[in-house]
Amino acid sequence: MYETKKARTAQDAGDRLVAGHASEDPFPAAFKATRMPMIITDPRQDDNPIIFSNRAFSELTGYSQQELVGRNCRLLQGPGRSLESTSQAGSG
């Protein structure tokens, strides 16, 4: 698992973001349900980690939310990814 403490801090930030929206606020539900791949990062944390991703982003990249949270978006540039899939992820 990628740096458990860092991932937990990022996950907590994502949880606070979602909790910060009132229950009647459509943002959290829309973010999760949209077919558009989306992530949220936290530039206030060291290395701007991903704090939340939706299912569409996981389907596009092949990474689960657990693999993404706490990591920087640069992971998409790694040797395990083709240039085509990296370009797709950045062209939204």
PDB file of C-alpha atoms in Angstrom:
ATOM      1  CA  MET A   1       0.000   0.000   0.000  1.00  0.00           C
ATOM      2  CA  TYR A   2       1.260   3.464  -0.856  1.00  0.00           C
ATOM      3  CA  GLU A   3       2.414   5.310   2.265  1.00  0.00           C
ATOM      4  CA  THR A   4      -0.493   4.453   4.531  1.00  0.00           C
ATOM      5  CA  LYS A   5      -0.281   7.599   6.713  1.00  0.00           C
ATOM      6  CA  LYS A   6      -0.168   9.901   3.689  1.00  0.00           C
ATOM      7  CA  ALA A   7      -3.084   8.062   2.076  1.00  0.00           C
ATOM      8  CA  ARG A   8      -5.074   8.281   5.320  1.00  0.00           C
ATOM      9  CA  THR A   9      -4.451  12.049   5.536  1.00  0.00           C
ATOM     10  CA  ALA A  10      -5.583  12.462   1.934  1.00  0.00           C
ATOM     11  CA  GLN A  11      -8.641  10.264   2.525  1.00  0.00           C
ATOM     12  CA  ASP A  12      -9.541  12.342   5.590  1.00  0.00           C
ATOM     13  CA  ALA A  13      -9.329  15.498   3.454  1.00  0.00           C
ATOM     14  CA  GLY A  14     -11.639  13.905   0.887  1.00  0.00           C
ATOM     15  CA  ASP A  15     -14.076  12.875   3.594  1.00  0.00           C
ATOM     16  CA  ARG A  16     -14.090  16.428   4.992  1.00  0.00           C
ATOM     17  CA  LEU A  17     -14.707  17.826   1.512  1.00  0.00           C
ATOM     18  CA  VAL A  18     -17.750  15.625   0.972  1.00  0.00           C
ATOM     19  CA  ALA A  19     -19.003  16.166   4.541  1.00  0.00           C
ATOM     20  CA  GLY A  20     -18.620  19.924   4.095  1.00  0.00           C
ATOM     21  CA  HIS A  21     -21.417  19.911   1.556  1.00  0.00           C
ATOM     22  CA  ALA A  22     -24.892  19.948   3.046  1.00  0.00           C
ATOM     23  CA  SER A  23     -26.944  16.810   2.531  1.00  0.00           C
ATOM     24  CA  GLU A  24     -29.176  18.696   0.094  1.00  0.00           C
ATOM     25  CA  ASP A  25     -26.153  19.813  -1.939  1.00  0.00           C
ATOM     26  CA  PRO A  26     -26.069  17.842  -5.200  1.00  0.00           C
ATOM     27  CA  PHE A  27     -22.254  18.128  -5.612  1.00  0.00           C
ATOM     28  CA  PRO A  28     -21.169  14.912  -3.839  1.00  0.00           C
ATOM     29  CA  ALA A  29     -23.776  12.756  -5.551  1.00  0.00           C
ATOM     30  CA  ALA A  30     -23.145  14.310  -8.958  1.00  0.00           C
ATOM     31  CA  PHE A  31     -19.382  13.929  -8.594  1.00  0.00           C
ATOM     32  CA  LYS A  32     -19.711  10.250  -7.752  1.00  0.00           C
ATOM     33  CA  ALA A  33     -22.350   9.486 -10.377  1.00  0.00           C
ATOM     34  CA  THR A  34     -21.065  11.381 -13.408  1.00  0.00           C
ATOM     35  CA  ARG A  35     -19.660   9.416 -16.317  1.00  0.00           C
ATOM     36  CA  MET A  36     -16.975  12.093 -16.658  1.00  0.00           C
ATOM     37  CA  PRO A  37     -13.716  10.889 -15.061  1.00  0.00           C
ATOM     38  CA  MET A  38     -12.886  13.259 -12.202  1.00  0.00           C
ATOM     39  CA  ILE A  39     -10.475  13.582  -9.308  1.00  0.00           C
ATOM     40  CA  ILE A  40      -9.990  16.181  -6.596  1.00  0.00           C
ATOM     41  CA  THR A  41      -6.546  17.042  -5.247  1.00  0.00           C
ATOM     42  CA  ASP A  42      -5.507  19.067  -2.201  1.00  0.00           C
ATOM     43  CA  PRO A  43      -2.846  21.651  -3.068  1.00  0.00           C
ATOM     44  CA  ARG A  44      -2.521  22.534   0.632  1.00  0.00           C
ATOM     45  CA  GLN A  45      -0.939  19.140   1.330  1.00  0.00           C
ATOM     46  CA  ASP A  46       2.603  18.202   0.410  1.00  0.00           C
ATOM     47  CA  ASP A  47       2.822  17.003  -3.218  1.00  0.00           C
ATOM     48  CA  ASN A  48      -0.833  17.884  -3.972  1.00  0.00           C
ATOM     49  CA  PRO A  49      -2.279  14.390  -3.364  1.00  0.00           C
ATOM     50  CA  ILE A  50      -5.487  13.033  -4.823  1.00  0.00           C
ATOM     51  CA  ILE A  51      -8.120  13.149  -2.087  1.00  0.00           C
ATOM     52  CA  PHE A  52     -11.104  11.807  -4.013  1.00  0.00           C
ATOM     53  CA  SER A  53     -11.819  10.104  -7.324  1.00  0.00           C
ATOM     54  CA  ASN A  54     -14.965   8.847  -8.941  1.00  0.00           C
ATOM     55  CA  ARG A  55     -15.726   5.474 -10.489  1.00  0.00           C
ATOM     56  CA  ALA A  56     -15.377   6.813 -14.050  1.00  0.00           C
ATOM     57  CA  PHE A  57     -11.776   7.850 -13.312  1.00  0.00           C
ATOM     58  CA  SER A  58     -11.015   4.388 -11.940  1.00  0.00           C
ATOM     59  CA  GLU A  59     -12.540   2.762 -15.009  1.00  0.00           C
ATOM     60  CA  LEU A  60     -10.483   4.993 -17.323  1.00  0.00           C
ATOM     61  CA  THR A  61      -7.167   4.525 -15.543  1.00  0.00           C
ATOM     62  CA  GLY A  62      -7.515   1.046 -14.062  1.00  0.00           C
ATOM     63  CA  TYR A  63      -6.601   2.335 -10.588  1.00  0.00           C
ATOM     64  CA  SER A  64      -8.968   1.800  -7.661  1.00  0.00           C
ATOM     65  CA  GLN A  65      -9.808   4.712  -5.375  1.00  0.00           C
ATOM     66  CA  GLN A  66      -7.672   3.079  -2.688  1.00  0.00           C
ATOM     67  CA  GLU A  67      -4.685   3.084  -5.061  1.00  0.00           C
ATOM     68  CA  LEU A  68      -5.231   6.720  -6.050  1.00  0.00           C
ATOM     69  CA  VAL A  69      -5.912   8.486  -2.753  1.00  0.00           C
ATOM     70  CA  GLY A  70      -2.760   9.983  -1.272  1.00  0.00           C
ATOM     71  CA  ARG A  71      -0.811   9.923  -4.524  1.00  0.00           C
ATOM     72  CA  ASN A  72       0.035  12.683  -6.964  1.00  0.00           C
ATOM     73  CA  CYS A  73      -1.413  12.597 -10.487  1.00  0.00           C
ATOM     74  CA  ARG A  74       2.076  11.862 -11.799  1.00  0.00           C
ATOM     75  CA  LEU A  75       1.384   8.190 -11.138  1.00  0.00           C
ATOM     76  CA  LEU A  76      -0.404   8.226 -14.505  1.00  0.00           C
ATOM     77  CA  GLN A  77       2.950   8.912 -16.168  1.00  0.00           C
ATOM     78  CA  GLY A  78       4.527   5.768 -14.733  1.00  0.00           C
ATOM     79  CA  PRO A  79       6.035   2.942 -16.758  1.00  0.00           C
ATOM     80  CA  GLY A  80       2.908   0.831 -16.305  1.00  0.00           C
ATOM     81  CA  ARG A  81       0.811   3.262 -18.344  1.00  0.00           C
ATOM     82  CA  SER A  82       0.739   3.778 -22.090  1.00  0.00           C
ATOM     83  CA  LEU A  83       1.142   7.254 -23.538  1.00  0.00           C
ATOM     84  CA  GLU A  84      -2.335   6.890 -25.051  1.00  0.00           C
ATOM     85  CA  SER A  85      -4.056   6.297 -21.699  1.00  0.00           C
ATOM     86  CA  THR A  86      -2.111   9.155 -20.079  1.00  0.00           C
ATOM     87  CA  SER A  87      -3.171  11.463 -22.919  1.00  0.00           C
ATOM     88  CA  GLN A  88      -6.792  10.362 -22.555  1.00  0.00           C
ATOM     89  CA  ALA A  89      -6.757  11.126 -18.846  1.00  0.00           C
ATOM     90  CA  GLY A  90      -5.408  14.626 -19.449  1.00  0.00           C
ATOM     91  CA  SER A  91      -7.640  15.571 -22.351  1.00  0.00           C
ATOM     92  CA  GLY A  92     -10.938  15.854 -20.430  1.00  0.00           C
TER      93      GLY A  92
END
